[in-house]
Short mmCIF file of N, CA, C and O in Angstrom, two decimals:
data_model
loop_
_atom_site.label_atom_id
_atom_site.label_comp_id
_atom_site.label_asym_id
_atom_site.label_seq_id
_atom_site.Cartn_x
_atom_site.Cartn_y
_atom_site.Cartn_z
N UNK A 1 79.02 68.70 131.04
CA UNK A 1 79.14 70.02 130.45
C UNK A 1 80.45 70.63 130.91
O UNK A 1 80.82 70.55 132.07
N UNK A 2 81.14 71.26 129.98
CA UNK A 2 82.44 71.85 130.29
C UNK A 2 82.25 73.20 130.97
O UNK A 2 81.37 73.97 130.63
N UNK A 3 83.10 73.45 131.93
CA UNK A 3 83.06 74.75 132.59
C UNK A 3 83.80 75.77 131.71
O UNK A 3 84.68 75.40 130.94
N UNK A 4 83.45 77.03 131.82
CA UNK A 4 84.13 78.03 131.00
C UNK A 4 85.61 78.09 131.36
O UNK A 4 86.01 77.84 132.49
N UNK A 5 86.42 78.41 130.36
CA UNK A 5 87.86 78.49 130.58
C UNK A 5 88.17 79.63 131.54
O UNK A 5 87.57 80.70 131.46
N UNK A 6 89.07 79.39 132.48
CA UNK A 6 89.43 80.47 133.40
C UNK A 6 90.15 81.60 132.66
O UNK A 6 90.72 81.40 131.59
N UNK A 7 90.06 82.77 133.25
CA UNK A 7 90.77 83.90 132.65
C UNK A 7 92.25 83.59 132.58
O UNK A 7 92.82 83.00 133.49
N UNK A 8 92.84 84.02 131.51
CA UNK A 8 94.27 83.78 131.27
C UNK A 8 95.09 84.73 132.13
O UNK A 8 94.79 85.92 132.22
N UNK A 9 96.11 84.21 132.78
CA UNK A 9 97.04 85.04 133.54
C UNK A 9 98.33 85.14 132.72
O UNK A 9 99.16 84.24 132.75
N UNK A 10 98.52 86.24 131.99
CA UNK A 10 99.67 86.32 131.10
C UNK A 10 100.97 86.61 131.82
O UNK A 10 102.04 86.51 131.22
N UNK A 11 100.90 86.97 133.08
CA UNK A 11 102.13 87.31 133.80
C UNK A 11 102.76 88.56 133.19
O UNK A 11 102.08 89.52 132.86
N UNK A 12 104.06 88.52 133.02
CA UNK A 12 104.77 89.68 132.48
C UNK A 12 105.06 89.56 130.99
O UNK A 12 105.73 90.42 130.42
N UNK A 13 104.54 88.53 130.35
CA UNK A 13 104.84 88.32 128.94
C UNK A 13 104.42 89.50 128.06
O UNK A 13 105.20 89.94 127.21
N UNK A 14 103.22 90.08 128.21
CA UNK A 14 102.87 91.23 127.37
C UNK A 14 103.79 92.43 127.60
O UNK A 14 104.15 93.13 126.65
N UNK A 15 104.22 92.62 128.84
CA UNK A 15 105.14 93.73 129.13
C UNK A 15 106.49 93.51 128.45
O UNK A 15 107.06 94.43 127.86
N UNK A 16 107.00 92.30 128.51
CA UNK A 16 108.28 92.00 127.84
C UNK A 16 108.18 92.18 126.34
O UNK A 16 109.08 92.72 125.70
N UNK A 17 107.06 91.74 125.77
CA UNK A 17 106.87 91.87 124.33
C UNK A 17 106.75 93.34 123.94
O UNK A 17 107.32 93.78 122.94
N UNK A 18 106.04 94.12 124.75
CA UNK A 18 105.90 95.55 124.47
C UNK A 18 107.25 96.24 124.53
O UNK A 18 107.59 97.05 123.66
N UNK A 19 108.06 95.89 125.51
CA UNK A 19 109.40 96.47 125.61
C UNK A 19 110.29 96.04 124.44
O UNK A 19 111.11 96.82 123.95
N UNK A 20 110.12 94.81 123.97
CA UNK A 20 110.89 94.35 122.82
C UNK A 20 110.53 95.15 121.57
O UNK A 20 111.40 95.51 120.78
N UNK A 21 109.22 95.44 121.39
CA UNK A 21 108.82 96.27 120.26
C UNK A 21 109.43 97.67 120.37
O UNK A 21 109.88 98.24 119.38
N UNK A 22 109.48 98.21 121.57
CA UNK A 22 110.09 99.54 121.75
C UNK A 22 111.58 99.52 121.43
O UNK A 22 112.10 100.43 120.79
N UNK A 23 112.29 98.50 121.90
CA UNK A 23 113.72 98.39 121.60
C UNK A 23 113.97 98.25 120.10
O UNK A 23 114.89 98.86 119.55
N UNK A 24 113.16 97.47 119.44
CA UNK A 24 113.32 97.29 118.01
C UNK A 24 113.04 98.58 117.26
O UNK A 24 113.74 98.91 116.30
N UNK A 25 112.05 99.34 117.70
CA UNK A 25 111.76 100.63 117.09
C UNK A 25 112.92 101.59 117.29
O UNK A 25 113.30 102.32 116.37
N UNK A 26 113.51 101.58 118.46
CA UNK A 26 114.67 102.43 118.72
C UNK A 26 115.85 102.02 117.83
O UNK A 26 116.54 102.88 117.28
N UNK A 27 116.06 100.73 117.67
CA UNK A 27 117.14 100.26 116.80
C UNK A 27 116.90 100.68 115.35
O UNK A 27 117.83 101.09 114.65
N UNK A 28 115.67 100.61 114.91
CA UNK A 28 115.34 101.04 113.55
C UNK A 28 115.56 102.54 113.39
O UNK A 28 116.01 103.00 112.33
N UNK A 29 115.26 103.31 114.44
CA UNK A 29 115.49 104.76 114.38
C UNK A 29 116.97 105.06 114.27
O UNK A 29 117.38 105.94 113.49
N UNK A 30 117.79 104.35 115.01
CA UNK A 30 119.24 104.55 114.93
C UNK A 30 119.74 104.19 113.53
O UNK A 30 120.55 104.91 112.94
N UNK A 31 119.23 103.11 112.96
CA UNK A 31 119.63 102.72 111.61
C UNK A 31 119.23 103.78 110.59
O UNK A 31 120.00 104.11 109.67
N UNK A 32 118.04 104.36 110.74
CA UNK A 32 117.59 105.40 109.82
C UNK A 32 118.45 106.66 109.95
O UNK A 32 118.81 107.29 108.95
N UNK A 33 118.80 107.03 111.17
CA UNK A 33 119.64 108.21 111.38
C UNK A 33 121.03 107.98 110.79
O UNK A 33 121.60 108.87 110.14
N UNK A 34 121.58 106.79 110.98
CA UNK A 34 122.88 106.49 110.39
C UNK A 34 122.82 106.49 108.86
O UNK A 34 123.77 106.90 108.19
N UNK A 35 121.69 106.05 108.31
CA UNK A 35 121.53 106.08 106.86
C UNK A 35 121.49 107.52 106.36
O UNK A 35 122.10 107.85 105.33
N UNK A 36 120.79 108.40 107.08
CA UNK A 36 120.75 109.81 106.70
C UNK A 36 122.15 110.41 106.77
O UNK A 36 122.58 111.14 105.87
N UNK A 37 122.86 110.08 107.82
CA UNK A 37 124.23 110.59 107.97
C UNK A 37 125.12 110.11 106.82
O UNK A 37 125.89 110.89 106.24
N UNK A 38 125.02 108.83 106.48
CA UNK A 38 125.83 108.29 105.40
C UNK A 38 125.45 108.89 104.05
O UNK A 38 126.30 109.14 103.20
N UNK A 39 124.15 109.14 103.86
CA UNK A 39 123.69 109.69 102.59
C UNK A 39 124.15 111.13 102.40
O UNK A 39 124.43 111.56 101.29
N UNK A 40 124.24 111.88 103.48
CA UNK A 40 124.59 113.29 103.37
C UNK A 40 126.06 113.57 103.63
O UNK A 40 126.50 114.71 103.52
N UNK A 41 126.83 112.55 103.96
CA UNK A 41 128.26 112.73 104.23
C UNK A 41 128.99 113.06 102.93
O UNK A 41 128.87 112.36 101.94
N UNK A 42 129.74 114.13 102.93
CA UNK A 42 130.50 114.52 101.74
C UNK A 42 129.65 115.16 100.67
O UNK A 42 130.01 115.14 99.51
N UNK A 43 128.51 115.70 101.02
CA UNK A 43 127.64 116.34 100.04
C UNK A 43 126.48 115.45 99.67
O UNK A 43 126.60 114.23 99.66
N UNK A 44 125.39 116.07 99.35
CA UNK A 44 124.18 115.33 99.02
C UNK A 44 124.12 115.06 97.53
O UNK A 44 124.23 115.96 96.72
N UNK A 45 123.97 113.80 97.17
CA UNK A 45 123.76 113.42 95.77
C UNK A 45 122.29 113.03 95.61
O UNK A 45 121.58 112.79 96.59
N UNK A 46 121.84 112.97 94.38
CA UNK A 46 120.45 112.61 94.12
C UNK A 46 120.15 111.20 94.61
O UNK A 46 119.11 110.94 95.22
N UNK A 47 121.08 110.29 94.38
CA UNK A 47 120.89 108.91 94.82
C UNK A 47 120.86 108.83 96.34
O UNK A 47 120.01 108.14 96.92
N UNK A 48 121.78 109.55 96.98
CA UNK A 48 121.82 109.54 98.44
C UNK A 48 120.55 110.08 99.07
O UNK A 48 120.03 109.53 100.03
N UNK A 49 120.04 111.17 98.50
CA UNK A 49 118.81 111.76 99.03
C UNK A 49 117.63 110.82 98.80
O UNK A 49 116.77 110.67 99.67
N UNK A 50 117.57 110.16 97.63
CA UNK A 50 116.49 109.22 97.35
C UNK A 50 116.52 108.04 98.32
O UNK A 50 115.48 107.64 98.86
N UNK A 51 117.70 107.48 98.53
CA UNK A 51 117.83 106.35 99.46
C UNK A 51 117.50 106.80 100.88
O UNK A 51 116.85 106.08 101.64
N UNK A 52 117.91 108.00 101.22
CA UNK A 52 117.60 108.56 102.54
C UNK A 52 116.08 108.69 102.73
O UNK A 52 115.55 108.35 103.79
N UNK A 53 115.39 109.16 101.70
CA UNK A 53 113.94 109.30 101.77
C UNK A 53 113.27 107.93 101.91
O UNK A 53 112.31 107.78 102.69
N UNK A 54 113.78 106.94 101.20
CA UNK A 54 113.23 105.58 101.32
C UNK A 54 113.45 105.04 102.73
O UNK A 54 112.54 104.45 103.33
N UNK A 55 114.64 105.27 103.29
CA UNK A 55 114.92 104.81 104.65
C UNK A 55 113.97 105.45 105.66
O UNK A 55 113.45 104.76 106.55
N UNK A 56 113.73 106.73 105.50
CA UNK A 56 112.81 107.42 106.42
C UNK A 56 111.38 106.91 106.27
O UNK A 56 110.68 106.72 107.27
N UNK A 57 110.95 106.65 105.04
CA UNK A 57 109.60 106.12 104.82
C UNK A 57 109.46 104.72 105.41
O UNK A 57 108.44 104.40 106.03
N UNK A 58 110.48 103.90 105.24
CA UNK A 58 110.46 102.54 105.80
C UNK A 58 110.43 102.62 107.32
O UNK A 58 109.69 101.87 107.97
N UNK A 59 111.20 103.52 107.89
CA UNK A 59 111.21 103.66 109.34
C UNK A 59 109.83 104.09 109.85
O UNK A 59 109.34 103.56 110.84
N UNK A 60 109.20 105.04 109.16
CA UNK A 60 107.86 105.48 109.58
C UNK A 60 106.85 104.34 109.49
O UNK A 60 105.98 104.20 110.36
N UNK A 61 106.96 103.51 108.46
CA UNK A 61 106.08 102.35 108.33
C UNK A 61 106.29 101.40 109.51
O UNK A 61 105.32 100.91 110.11
N UNK A 62 107.54 101.15 109.86
CA UNK A 62 107.82 100.25 110.98
C UNK A 62 107.31 100.83 112.30
O UNK A 62 106.75 100.11 113.12
N UNK A 63 107.48 102.14 112.49
CA UNK A 63 106.98 102.78 113.71
C UNK A 63 105.47 102.65 113.79
O UNK A 63 104.92 102.39 114.86
N UNK A 64 104.78 102.78 112.66
CA UNK A 64 103.33 102.66 112.64
C UNK A 64 102.90 101.25 113.06
O UNK A 64 102.00 101.09 113.89
N UNK A 65 103.55 100.23 112.51
CA UNK A 65 103.23 98.85 112.86
C UNK A 65 103.54 98.58 114.33
O UNK A 65 102.72 98.02 115.07
N UNK A 66 104.72 99.00 114.77
CA UNK A 66 105.14 98.74 116.16
C UNK A 66 104.25 99.47 117.16
O UNK A 66 103.88 98.90 118.19
N UNK A 67 103.88 100.71 116.84
CA UNK A 67 103.05 101.46 117.78
C UNK A 67 101.67 100.82 117.92
O UNK A 67 101.12 100.75 119.03
N UNK A 68 101.13 100.33 116.82
CA UNK A 68 99.85 99.63 116.91
C UNK A 68 99.94 98.38 117.77
O UNK A 68 99.04 98.09 118.56
N UNK A 69 101.03 97.66 117.64
CA UNK A 69 101.21 96.45 118.45
C UNK A 69 101.42 96.80 119.93
O UNK A 69 100.91 96.13 120.81
N UNK A 70 102.19 97.86 120.17
CA UNK A 70 102.43 98.29 121.55
C UNK A 70 101.11 98.69 122.21
O UNK A 70 100.85 98.33 123.36
N UNK A 71 100.27 99.43 121.48
CA UNK A 71 98.96 99.82 122.03
C UNK A 71 98.12 98.59 122.32
O UNK A 71 97.42 98.53 123.34
N UNK A 72 98.15 97.61 121.42
CA UNK A 72 97.37 96.39 121.64
C UNK A 72 97.83 95.62 122.86
O UNK A 72 97.02 95.07 123.60
N UNK A 73 99.13 95.61 123.09
CA UNK A 73 99.66 94.89 124.25
C UNK A 73 99.42 95.64 125.55
O UNK A 73 99.32 95.04 126.61
N UNK A 74 99.33 96.96 125.48
CA UNK A 74 99.14 97.76 126.69
C UNK A 74 97.67 97.87 127.10
O UNK A 74 97.37 98.39 128.16
N UNK A 75 96.77 97.37 126.28
CA UNK A 75 95.34 97.52 126.57
C UNK A 75 94.90 96.76 127.81
O UNK A 75 93.87 97.08 128.40
N UNK A 76 95.63 95.76 128.22
CA UNK A 76 95.27 95.01 129.42
C UNK A 76 94.50 93.74 129.09
O UNK A 76 94.64 92.73 129.76
N UNK A 77 93.69 93.78 128.05
CA UNK A 77 92.96 92.59 127.64
C UNK A 77 93.90 91.69 126.83
O UNK A 77 95.02 92.08 126.51
N UNK A 78 93.43 90.53 126.53
CA UNK A 78 94.25 89.62 125.72
C UNK A 78 94.45 90.25 124.34
O UNK A 78 93.48 90.53 123.64
N UNK A 79 95.70 90.50 123.95
CA UNK A 79 95.92 91.17 122.66
C UNK A 79 95.57 90.26 121.50
O UNK A 79 95.74 89.04 121.57
N UNK A 80 95.04 90.86 120.44
CA UNK A 80 94.73 90.03 119.27
C UNK A 80 96.01 89.57 118.60
O UNK A 80 97.07 90.17 118.78
N UNK A 81 95.90 88.51 117.82
CA UNK A 81 97.07 88.03 117.09
C UNK A 81 97.48 89.08 116.06
O UNK A 81 96.64 89.81 115.54
N UNK A 82 98.75 89.14 115.79
CA UNK A 82 99.28 90.05 114.79
C UNK A 82 98.85 89.56 113.42
O UNK A 82 99.10 88.41 113.05
N UNK A 83 98.15 90.42 112.67
CA UNK A 83 97.67 90.02 111.35
C UNK A 83 98.84 89.80 110.40
O UNK A 83 99.90 90.39 110.56
N UNK A 84 98.61 88.95 109.42
CA UNK A 84 99.68 88.60 108.47
C UNK A 84 100.21 89.84 107.74
O UNK A 84 101.41 89.94 107.48
N UNK A 85 99.33 90.78 107.43
CA UNK A 85 99.76 91.99 106.73
C UNK A 85 100.74 92.78 107.58
O UNK A 85 101.77 93.25 107.09
N UNK A 86 100.45 92.92 108.87
CA UNK A 86 101.34 93.68 109.76
C UNK A 86 102.62 92.90 110.05
O UNK A 86 103.68 93.48 110.18
N UNK A 87 102.49 91.59 110.18
CA UNK A 87 103.68 90.77 110.40
C UNK A 87 104.61 90.86 109.20
O UNK A 87 105.83 90.96 109.35
N UNK A 88 104.05 90.84 108.01
CA UNK A 88 104.86 90.99 106.80
C UNK A 88 105.56 92.34 106.75
O UNK A 88 106.75 92.43 106.39
N UNK A 89 104.84 93.39 107.13
CA UNK A 89 105.45 94.72 107.17
C UNK A 89 106.55 94.79 108.22
O UNK A 89 107.59 95.41 108.00
N UNK A 90 106.32 94.14 109.36
CA UNK A 90 107.33 94.16 110.43
C UNK A 90 108.59 93.41 110.01
O UNK A 90 109.68 93.71 110.49
N UNK A 91 108.47 92.45 109.10
CA UNK A 91 109.64 91.72 108.60
C UNK A 91 110.30 92.47 107.44
O UNK A 91 111.52 92.58 107.37
N UNK A 92 109.49 93.01 106.55
CA UNK A 92 110.03 93.65 105.36
C UNK A 92 110.71 94.99 105.65
O UNK A 92 111.64 95.37 104.94
N UNK A 93 110.25 95.70 106.67
CA UNK A 93 110.86 97.00 106.98
C UNK A 93 112.33 96.88 107.36
O UNK A 93 113.17 97.60 106.81
N UNK A 94 112.72 96.01 108.29
CA UNK A 94 114.16 95.87 108.59
C UNK A 94 114.96 95.36 107.40
O UNK A 94 116.11 95.77 107.20
N UNK A 95 114.36 94.50 106.59
CA UNK A 95 115.06 94.02 105.40
C UNK A 95 115.29 95.18 104.43
O UNK A 95 116.38 95.33 103.87
N UNK A 96 114.28 96.02 104.26
CA UNK A 96 114.42 97.18 103.38
C UNK A 96 115.47 98.15 103.92
O UNK A 96 116.24 98.73 103.15
N UNK A 97 115.52 98.33 105.24
CA UNK A 97 116.55 99.19 105.82
C UNK A 97 117.94 98.61 105.57
O UNK A 97 118.88 99.36 105.30
N UNK A 98 118.07 97.31 105.64
CA UNK A 98 119.37 96.68 105.38
C UNK A 98 119.78 96.87 103.91
O UNK A 98 120.94 97.12 103.60
N UNK A 99 118.82 96.74 103.01
CA UNK A 99 119.11 96.95 101.58
C UNK A 99 119.52 98.40 101.33
O UNK A 99 120.48 98.67 100.60
N UNK A 100 118.82 99.34 101.96
CA UNK A 100 119.18 100.75 101.83
C UNK A 100 120.59 100.99 102.36
O UNK A 100 121.38 101.74 101.76
N UNK A 101 120.92 100.36 103.47
CA UNK A 101 122.27 100.53 104.03
C UNK A 101 123.31 99.97 103.08
O UNK A 101 124.36 100.57 102.87
N UNK A 102 123.02 98.85 102.45
CA UNK A 102 123.96 98.27 101.49
C UNK A 102 124.15 99.18 100.29
O UNK A 102 125.27 99.37 99.81
N UNK A 103 123.08 99.80 99.83
CA UNK A 103 123.17 100.73 98.72
C UNK A 103 124.01 101.94 99.10
O UNK A 103 124.82 102.42 98.31
N UNK A 104 123.82 102.41 100.31
CA UNK A 104 124.58 103.59 100.75
C UNK A 104 126.06 103.28 100.93
O UNK A 104 126.90 104.13 100.67
N UNK A 105 126.37 102.08 101.37
CA UNK A 105 127.76 101.71 101.58
C UNK A 105 128.47 101.51 100.25
O UNK A 105 129.63 101.89 100.08
N UNK A 106 127.79 100.91 99.31
CA UNK A 106 128.39 100.66 98.00
C UNK A 106 128.32 101.92 97.22
O UNK A 106 128.99 102.44 96.53
#
Protein backbone atom coordinates (compact mmCIF):
# COMPACT_ATOMS: atom_id res chain seq x y z
CA UNK A 1 0.00 0.00 0.00
CA UNK A 2 1.31 3.41 -0.92
CA UNK A 3 1.86 5.98 1.75
CA UNK A 4 0.19 9.36 1.29
CA UNK A 5 2.23 11.94 -0.58
CA UNK A 6 4.13 14.27 1.72
CA UNK A 7 3.08 17.88 1.86
CA UNK A 8 4.64 19.92 -0.90
CA UNK A 9 7.32 22.40 0.12
CA UNK A 10 7.05 25.13 -2.53
CA UNK A 11 9.89 27.19 -1.12
CA UNK A 12 9.84 30.73 -2.46
CA UNK A 13 8.34 29.90 -5.84
CA UNK A 14 4.81 31.21 -5.03
CA UNK A 15 6.31 34.44 -3.69
CA UNK A 16 8.39 34.95 -6.85
CA UNK A 17 5.37 34.25 -9.04
CA UNK A 18 3.21 36.66 -7.03
CA UNK A 19 5.84 39.38 -7.38
CA UNK A 20 6.08 38.70 -11.12
CA UNK A 21 2.31 39.21 -11.44
CA UNK A 22 2.64 42.51 -9.55
CA UNK A 23 5.48 43.71 -11.80
CA UNK A 24 3.53 42.80 -14.90
CA UNK A 25 0.48 44.66 -13.59
CA UNK A 26 2.62 47.71 -12.93
CA UNK A 27 4.06 47.51 -16.45
CA UNK A 28 0.56 47.31 -17.90
CA UNK A 29 -0.45 50.35 -15.84
CA UNK A 30 2.48 52.33 -17.22
CA UNK A 31 1.53 51.29 -20.76
CA UNK A 32 -2.08 52.39 -20.19
CA UNK A 33 -0.98 55.75 -18.78
CA UNK A 34 1.33 56.31 -21.74
CA UNK A 35 -1.53 55.42 -24.08
CA UNK A 36 -3.76 58.00 -22.38
CA UNK A 37 -1.01 60.58 -22.67
CA UNK A 38 -0.48 59.81 -26.36
CA UNK A 39 -4.22 59.88 -27.05
CA UNK A 40 -4.71 63.26 -25.43
CA UNK A 41 -1.49 64.89 -26.66
CA UNK A 42 -2.27 67.81 -28.96
CA UNK A 43 -6.00 67.73 -28.28
CA UNK A 44 -8.49 64.95 -27.89
CA UNK A 45 -9.91 63.37 -31.03
CA UNK A 46 -12.77 60.89 -31.13
CA UNK A 47 -10.44 58.10 -32.24
CA UNK A 48 -7.91 58.93 -29.55
CA UNK A 49 -10.53 58.93 -26.81
CA UNK A 50 -12.00 55.63 -28.08
CA UNK A 51 -8.58 53.96 -28.15
CA UNK A 52 -7.83 55.41 -24.73
CA UNK A 53 -11.07 53.92 -23.36
CA UNK A 54 -10.20 50.53 -24.86
CA UNK A 55 -6.72 50.68 -23.29
CA UNK A 56 -8.20 51.45 -19.88
CA UNK A 57 -10.75 48.62 -20.19
CA UNK A 58 -8.04 46.17 -21.22
CA UNK A 59 -5.88 47.29 -18.30
CA UNK A 60 -8.77 46.79 -15.86
CA UNK A 61 -9.35 43.30 -17.26
CA UNK A 62 -5.68 42.44 -16.79
CA UNK A 63 -5.69 43.83 -13.23
CA UNK A 64 -8.73 41.68 -12.45
CA UNK A 65 -7.01 38.51 -13.72
CA UNK A 66 -3.70 39.33 -12.03
CA UNK A 67 -5.30 40.21 -8.70
CA UNK A 68 -7.17 36.91 -8.64
CA UNK A 69 -3.95 35.03 -9.30
CA UNK A 70 -2.06 37.04 -6.67
CA UNK A 71 -4.75 36.23 -4.09
CA UNK A 72 -4.57 32.55 -5.02
CA UNK A 73 -0.80 32.50 -4.59
CA UNK A 74 -0.92 34.37 -1.28
CA UNK A 75 -3.44 31.97 0.29
CA UNK A 76 -0.68 29.71 1.59
CA UNK A 77 -2.25 26.52 0.29
CA UNK A 78 -1.25 24.99 -3.01
CA UNK A 79 -2.65 27.41 -5.59
CA UNK A 80 -5.00 26.01 -8.19
CA UNK A 81 -3.88 25.89 -11.79
CA UNK A 82 -4.67 28.96 -13.84
CA UNK A 83 -7.81 28.22 -15.84
CA UNK A 84 -7.59 28.42 -19.62
CA UNK A 85 -10.06 31.32 -19.70
CA UNK A 86 -7.90 33.42 -17.36
CA UNK A 87 -4.68 32.39 -19.08
CA UNK A 88 -6.16 33.48 -22.40
CA UNK A 89 -7.17 36.83 -20.90
CA UNK A 90 -3.70 37.26 -19.40
CA UNK A 91 -2.20 36.75 -22.88
CA UNK A 92 -4.73 38.74 -24.88
CA UNK A 93 -4.66 41.84 -22.65
CA UNK A 94 -0.98 42.74 -23.34
CA UNK A 95 -1.50 41.97 -27.02
CA UNK A 96 -4.52 44.29 -27.08
CA UNK A 97 -2.49 47.00 -25.33
CA UNK A 98 0.22 46.65 -27.97
CA UNK A 99 -2.37 46.94 -30.77
CA UNK A 100 -3.82 50.06 -29.10
CA UNK A 101 -0.33 51.53 -28.87
CA UNK A 102 0.26 50.85 -32.55
CA UNK A 103 -3.02 52.56 -33.42
CA UNK A 104 -2.09 55.56 -31.33
CA UNK A 105 1.36 55.85 -32.88
CA UNK A 106 0.07 55.59 -36.43
